[in-house]
Amino acid sequence: MTEKTILVIDTDAETSQRIKSILESEGYTLHKSAGRSDSISAAVKIKPSLIFINIAMRDTSGLEIAKGIHETESLKDVPIIIITPHGGTIEPRYTAMYGIVDFIKKAFSPEELISKTIDVVEMKSPDQPAVGEIFPIQAHEQEAAALSPDEEPV
């Protein structure tokens, strides 16, 4: 997975081109896919760090594509941001079922698009320290964790 590689799946050429222009100016590499048939194979080939999917495309559902991507072993951990004509929130079950981590309303500003992209890509960055590195486990906690179930810490 290349950290700054993004796939945009949308049948609306104007929206996908707008996303491409804005994010390329920020140093991201963007790829576009316009439909269901080639979107999953494009994602497997590209190995993006983030995918934008329009929820309301012609001839297909963005949720169906998101589900197909999330069910593909090599793509299951790739975060998805849904492009929607409406505002709202993401229910936790959509993250679990479809890999959707956020949404962006179609009338987005360049600043909003950049901010959401940075938030998600940095969240997924392989350079991020593990939780144990942020909050180191104390020596006595490591010893307690290593005890067998019959032993008790002193």
PDB file of C-alpha atoms in Angstrom:
ATOM      1  CA  MET A   1       0.000   0.000   0.000  1.00  0.00           C
ATOM      2  CA  THR A   2       1.433   3.333  -1.019  1.00  0.00           C
ATOM      3  CA  GLU A   3       0.709   5.918   1.667  1.00  0.00           C
ATOM      4  CA  LYS A   4      -0.285   8.721  -0.703  1.00  0.00           C
ATOM      5  CA  THR A   5      -2.200   6.711  -3.302  1.00  0.00           C
ATOM      6  CA  ILE A   6      -5.954   7.247  -3.506  1.00  0.00           C
ATOM      7  CA  LEU A   7      -8.661   5.650  -5.626  1.00  0.00           C
ATOM      8  CA  VAL A   8     -11.829   7.582  -6.509  1.00  0.00           C
ATOM      9  CA  ILE A   9     -14.794   5.453  -7.612  1.00  0.00           C
ATOM     10  CA  ASP A  10     -17.477   7.643  -9.144  1.00  0.00           C
ATOM     11  CA  THR A  11     -19.524   7.810 -12.344  1.00  0.00           C
ATOM     12  CA  ASP A  12     -19.644  11.609 -12.044  1.00  0.00           C
ATOM     13  CA  ALA A  13     -16.558  12.695 -13.993  1.00  0.00           C
ATOM     14  CA  GLU A  14     -16.779  16.277 -12.721  1.00  0.00           C
ATOM     15  CA  THR A  15     -16.644  15.259  -9.043  1.00  0.00           C
ATOM     16  CA  SER A  16     -13.855  12.726  -9.513  1.00  0.00           C
ATOM     17  CA  GLN A  17     -11.823  15.246 -11.520  1.00  0.00           C
ATOM     18  CA  ARG A  18     -12.322  17.871  -8.801  1.00  0.00           C
ATOM     19  CA  ILE A  19     -11.079  15.450  -6.120  1.00  0.00           C
ATOM     20  CA  LYS A  20      -8.141  14.497  -8.341  1.00  0.00           C
ATOM     21  CA  SER A  21      -7.116  18.111  -8.957  1.00  0.00           C
ATOM     22  CA  ILE A  22      -7.338  19.131  -5.299  1.00  0.00           C
ATOM     23  CA  LEU A  23      -5.488  16.152  -3.871  1.00  0.00           C
ATOM     24  CA  GLU A  24      -2.815  15.962  -6.572  1.00  0.00           C
ATOM     25  CA  SER A  25      -1.914  19.556  -5.693  1.00  0.00           C
ATOM     26  CA  GLU A  26      -1.265  18.229  -2.159  1.00  0.00           C
ATOM     27  CA  GLY A  27       1.112  15.519  -3.388  1.00  0.00           C
ATOM     28  CA  TYR A  28      -1.262  12.554  -3.572  1.00  0.00           C
ATOM     29  CA  THR A  29      -1.361  10.135  -6.492  1.00  0.00           C
ATOM     30  CA  LEU A  30      -4.936   9.618  -7.660  1.00  0.00           C
ATOM     31  CA  HIS A  31      -6.572   6.963  -9.772  1.00  0.00           C
ATOM     32  CA  LYS A  32     -10.164   7.003 -10.986  1.00  0.00           C
ATOM     33  CA  SER A  33     -12.618   4.216 -11.654  1.00  0.00           C
ATOM     34  CA  ALA A  34     -16.083   4.805 -13.045  1.00  0.00           C
ATOM     35  CA  GLY A  35     -17.978   1.655 -12.295  1.00  0.00           C
ATOM     36  CA  ARG A  36     -18.561  -1.539 -10.425  1.00  0.00           C
ATOM     37  CA  SER A  37     -16.987  -3.931 -12.890  1.00  0.00           C
ATOM     38  CA  ASP A  38     -13.472  -2.562 -12.760  1.00  0.00           C
ATOM     39  CA  SER A  39     -13.367  -0.839  -9.359  1.00  0.00           C
ATOM     40  CA  ILE A  40     -12.371  -3.841  -7.230  1.00  0.00           C
ATOM     41  CA  SER A  41      -9.750  -5.062  -9.698  1.00  0.00           C
ATOM     42  CA  ALA A  42      -8.389  -1.493  -9.950  1.00  0.00           C
ATOM     43  CA  ALA A  43      -8.163  -1.306  -6.157  1.00  0.00           C
ATOM     44  CA  VAL A  44      -6.333  -4.645  -5.956  1.00  0.00           C
ATOM     45  CA  LYS A  45      -3.855  -3.474  -8.598  1.00  0.00           C
ATOM     46  CA  ILE A  46      -3.338   0.038  -7.160  1.00  0.00           C
ATOM     47  CA  LYS A  47      -3.278  -0.891  -3.444  1.00  0.00           C
ATOM     48  CA  PRO A  48      -4.545   2.536  -2.322  1.00  0.00           C
ATOM     49  CA  SER A  49      -4.223   3.937   1.174  1.00  0.00           C
ATOM     50  CA  LEU A  50      -7.709   5.468   0.868  1.00  0.00           C
ATOM     51  CA  ILE A  51     -10.755   5.016  -1.377  1.00  0.00           C
ATOM     52  CA  PHE A  52     -13.492   7.565  -2.062  1.00  0.00           C
ATOM     53  CA  ILE A  53     -16.774   6.058  -3.300  1.00  0.00           C
ATOM     54  CA  ASN A  54     -19.855   7.943  -4.462  1.00  0.00           C
ATOM     55  CA  ILE A  55     -22.816   6.328  -2.727  1.00  0.00           C
ATOM     56  CA  ALA A  56     -25.270   7.300  -5.506  1.00  0.00           C
ATOM     57  CA  MET A  57     -23.751   6.309  -8.842  1.00  0.00           C
ATOM     58  CA  ARG A  58     -25.554   5.524 -12.062  1.00  0.00           C
ATOM     59  CA  ASP A  59     -26.213   1.811 -12.494  1.00  0.00           C
ATOM     60  CA  THR A  60     -24.775   0.707  -9.144  1.00  0.00           C
ATOM     61  CA  SER A  61     -24.728   1.311  -5.413  1.00  0.00           C
ATOM     62  CA  GLY A  62     -21.633   2.716  -3.766  1.00  0.00           C
ATOM     63  CA  LEU A  63     -22.419   0.552  -0.742  1.00  0.00           C
ATOM     64  CA  GLU A  64     -22.275  -2.596  -2.884  1.00  0.00           C
ATOM     65  CA  ILE A  65     -18.845  -1.578  -4.165  1.00  0.00           C
ATOM     66  CA  ALA A  66     -17.677  -0.727  -0.635  1.00  0.00           C
ATOM     67  CA  LYS A  67     -18.852  -4.136   0.580  1.00  0.00           C
ATOM     68  CA  GLY A  68     -17.067  -5.906  -2.280  1.00  0.00           C
ATOM     69  CA  ILE A  69     -13.860  -4.028  -1.518  1.00  0.00           C
ATOM     70  CA  HIS A  70     -14.132  -4.711   2.214  1.00  0.00           C
ATOM     71  CA  GLU A  71     -14.698  -8.436   1.548  1.00  0.00           C
ATOM     72  CA  THR A  72     -11.551  -8.664  -0.613  1.00  0.00           C
ATOM     73  CA  GLU A  73      -8.742  -9.943   1.619  1.00  0.00           C
ATOM     74  CA  SER A  74      -6.029  -7.623   0.281  1.00  0.00           C
ATOM     75  CA  LEU A  75      -8.340  -4.587   0.592  1.00  0.00           C
ATOM     76  CA  LYS A  76     -10.208  -5.279   3.838  1.00  0.00           C
ATOM     77  CA  ASP A  77      -8.185  -2.733   5.830  1.00  0.00           C
ATOM     78  CA  VAL A  78      -8.329   0.080   3.266  1.00  0.00           C
ATOM     79  CA  PRO A  79     -10.466   2.903   4.686  1.00  0.00           C
ATOM     80  CA  ILE A  80     -13.353   4.206   2.597  1.00  0.00           C
ATOM     81  CA  ILE A  81     -14.832   7.689   2.580  1.00  0.00           C
ATOM     82  CA  ILE A  82     -18.311   7.892   1.076  1.00  0.00           C
ATOM     83  CA  ILE A  83     -19.226  10.813  -1.181  1.00  0.00           C
ATOM     84  CA  THR A  84     -22.859  11.644  -0.505  1.00  0.00           C
ATOM     85  CA  PRO A  85     -25.352  14.279  -1.616  1.00  0.00           C
ATOM     86  CA  HIS A  86     -26.582  14.529   2.014  1.00  0.00           C
ATOM     87  CA  GLY A  87     -24.939  15.181   5.359  1.00  0.00           C
ATOM     88  CA  GLY A  88     -25.129  12.790   8.269  1.00  0.00           C
ATOM     89  CA  THR A  89     -23.056  10.503  10.410  1.00  0.00           C
ATOM     90  CA  ILE A  90     -21.520   7.074   9.930  1.00  0.00           C
ATOM     91  CA  GLU A  91     -22.988   4.332  12.081  1.00  0.00           C
ATOM     92  CA  PRO A  92     -20.392   1.949  13.561  1.00  0.00           C
ATOM     93  CA  ARG A  93     -21.966  -1.017  11.767  1.00  0.00           C
ATOM     94  CA  TYR A  94     -21.033   0.545   8.396  1.00  0.00           C
ATOM     95  CA  THR A  95     -17.391   0.636   9.404  1.00  0.00           C
ATOM     96  CA  ALA A  96     -17.565  -3.033  10.352  1.00  0.00           C
ATOM     97  CA  MET A  97     -19.611  -4.137   7.323  1.00  0.00           C
ATOM     98  CA  TYR A  98     -18.188  -1.891   4.605  1.00  0.00           C
ATOM     99  CA  GLY A  99     -14.950  -0.330   5.860  1.00  0.00           C
ATOM    100  CA  ILE A 100     -16.490   3.152   5.748  1.00  0.00           C
ATOM    101  CA  VAL A 101     -14.689   5.513   8.117  1.00  0.00           C
ATOM    102  CA  ASP A 102     -16.154   8.876   7.090  1.00  0.00           C
ATOM    103  CA  PHE A 103     -18.311  10.692   4.572  1.00  0.00           C
ATOM    104  CA  ILE A 104     -18.005  13.911   2.641  1.00  0.00           C
ATOM    105  CA  LYS A 105     -20.920  15.885   1.289  1.00  0.00           C
ATOM    106  CA  LYS A 106     -20.694  16.357  -2.474  1.00  0.00           C
ATOM    107  CA  ALA A 107     -20.540  20.160  -2.155  1.00  0.00           C
ATOM    108  CA  PHE A 108     -17.218  19.908  -0.285  1.00  0.00           C
ATOM    109  CA  SER A 109     -14.626  22.646  -0.002  1.00  0.00           C
ATOM    110  CA  PRO A 110     -10.994  21.957  -0.922  1.00  0.00           C
ATOM    111  CA  GLU A 111     -10.070  22.474   2.742  1.00  0.00           C
ATOM    112  CA  GLU A 112     -12.609  19.896   3.930  1.00  0.00           C
ATOM    113  CA  LEU A 113     -11.436  17.335   1.350  1.00  0.00           C
ATOM    114  CA  ILE A 114      -7.789  17.834   2.263  1.00  0.00           C
ATOM    115  CA  SER A 115      -8.507  17.707   5.999  1.00  0.00           C
ATOM    116  CA  LYS A 116     -10.515  14.460   5.805  1.00  0.00           C
ATOM    117  CA  THR A 117      -7.895  12.884   3.545  1.00  0.00           C
ATOM    118  CA  ILE A 118      -5.030  13.775   5.871  1.00  0.00           C
ATOM    119  CA  ASP A 119      -6.965  12.550   8.924  1.00  0.00           C
ATOM    120  CA  VAL A 120      -7.656   9.138   7.380  1.00  0.00           C
ATOM    121  CA  VAL A 121      -4.309   8.605   5.652  1.00  0.00           C
ATOM    122  CA  GLU A 122      -2.334   9.586   8.771  1.00  0.00           C
ATOM    123  CA  MET A 123      -4.577   7.337  10.868  1.00  0.00           C
ATOM    124  CA  LYS A 124      -3.599   4.421   8.574  1.00  0.00           C
ATOM    125  CA  SER A 125       0.078   5.359   8.244  1.00  0.00           C
ATOM    126  CA  PRO A 126       2.460   2.462   8.886  1.00  0.00           C
ATOM    127  CA  ASP A 127       4.779   4.994  10.563  1.00  0.00           C
ATOM    128  CA  GLN A 128       2.302   5.577  13.391  1.00  0.00           C
ATOM    129  CA  PRO A 129       3.567   4.165  16.691  1.00  0.00           C
ATOM    130  CA  ALA A 130       1.706   1.259  18.233  1.00  0.00           C
ATOM    131  CA  VAL A 131      -0.392   1.946  21.314  1.00  0.00           C
ATOM    132  CA  GLY A 132       2.262   0.300  23.507  1.00  0.00           C
ATOM    133  CA  GLU A 133       4.824   2.757  22.167  1.00  0.00           C
ATOM    134  CA  ILE A 134       2.605   5.732  22.966  1.00  0.00           C
ATOM    135  CA  PHE A 135       1.692   4.440  26.437  1.00  0.00           C
ATOM    136  CA  PRO A 136       4.560   2.108  27.406  1.00  0.00           C
ATOM    137  CA  ILE A 137       3.645  -0.871  29.528  1.00  0.00           C
ATOM    138  CA  GLN A 138       5.347  -0.642  32.918  1.00  0.00           C
ATOM    139  CA  ALA A 139       7.711  -3.458  33.901  1.00  0.00           C
ATOM    140  CA  HIS A 140       5.397  -4.749  36.656  1.00  0.00           C
ATOM    141  CA  GLU A 141       2.470  -4.863  34.180  1.00  0.00           C
ATOM    142  CA  GLN A 142       4.560  -6.931  31.758  1.00  0.00           C
ATOM    143  CA  GLU A 143       5.469  -9.364  34.570  1.00  0.00           C
ATOM    144  CA  ALA A 144       1.819  -9.647  35.648  1.00  0.00           C
ATOM    145  CA  ALA A 145       0.799 -10.317  32.043  1.00  0.00           C
ATOM    146  CA  ALA A 146       3.391 -13.095  31.813  1.00  0.00           C
ATOM    147  CA  LEU A 147       2.083 -14.967  34.885  1.00  0.00           C
ATOM    148  CA  SER A 148       0.134 -18.140  34.388  1.00  0.00           C
ATOM    149  CA  PRO A 149      -3.553 -18.055  35.435  1.00  0.00           C
ATOM    150  CA  ASP A 150      -2.692 -19.852  38.720  1.00  0.00           C
ATOM    151  CA  GLU A 151      -0.040 -17.311  39.755  1.00  0.00           C
ATOM    152  CA  GLU A 152      -0.730 -13.988  41.371  1.00  0.00           C
ATOM    153  CA  PRO A 153       1.463 -10.907  41.335  1.00  0.00           C
ATOM    154  CA  VAL A 154       3.370 -10.215  44.530  1.00  0.00           C
TER     155      VAL A 154
END
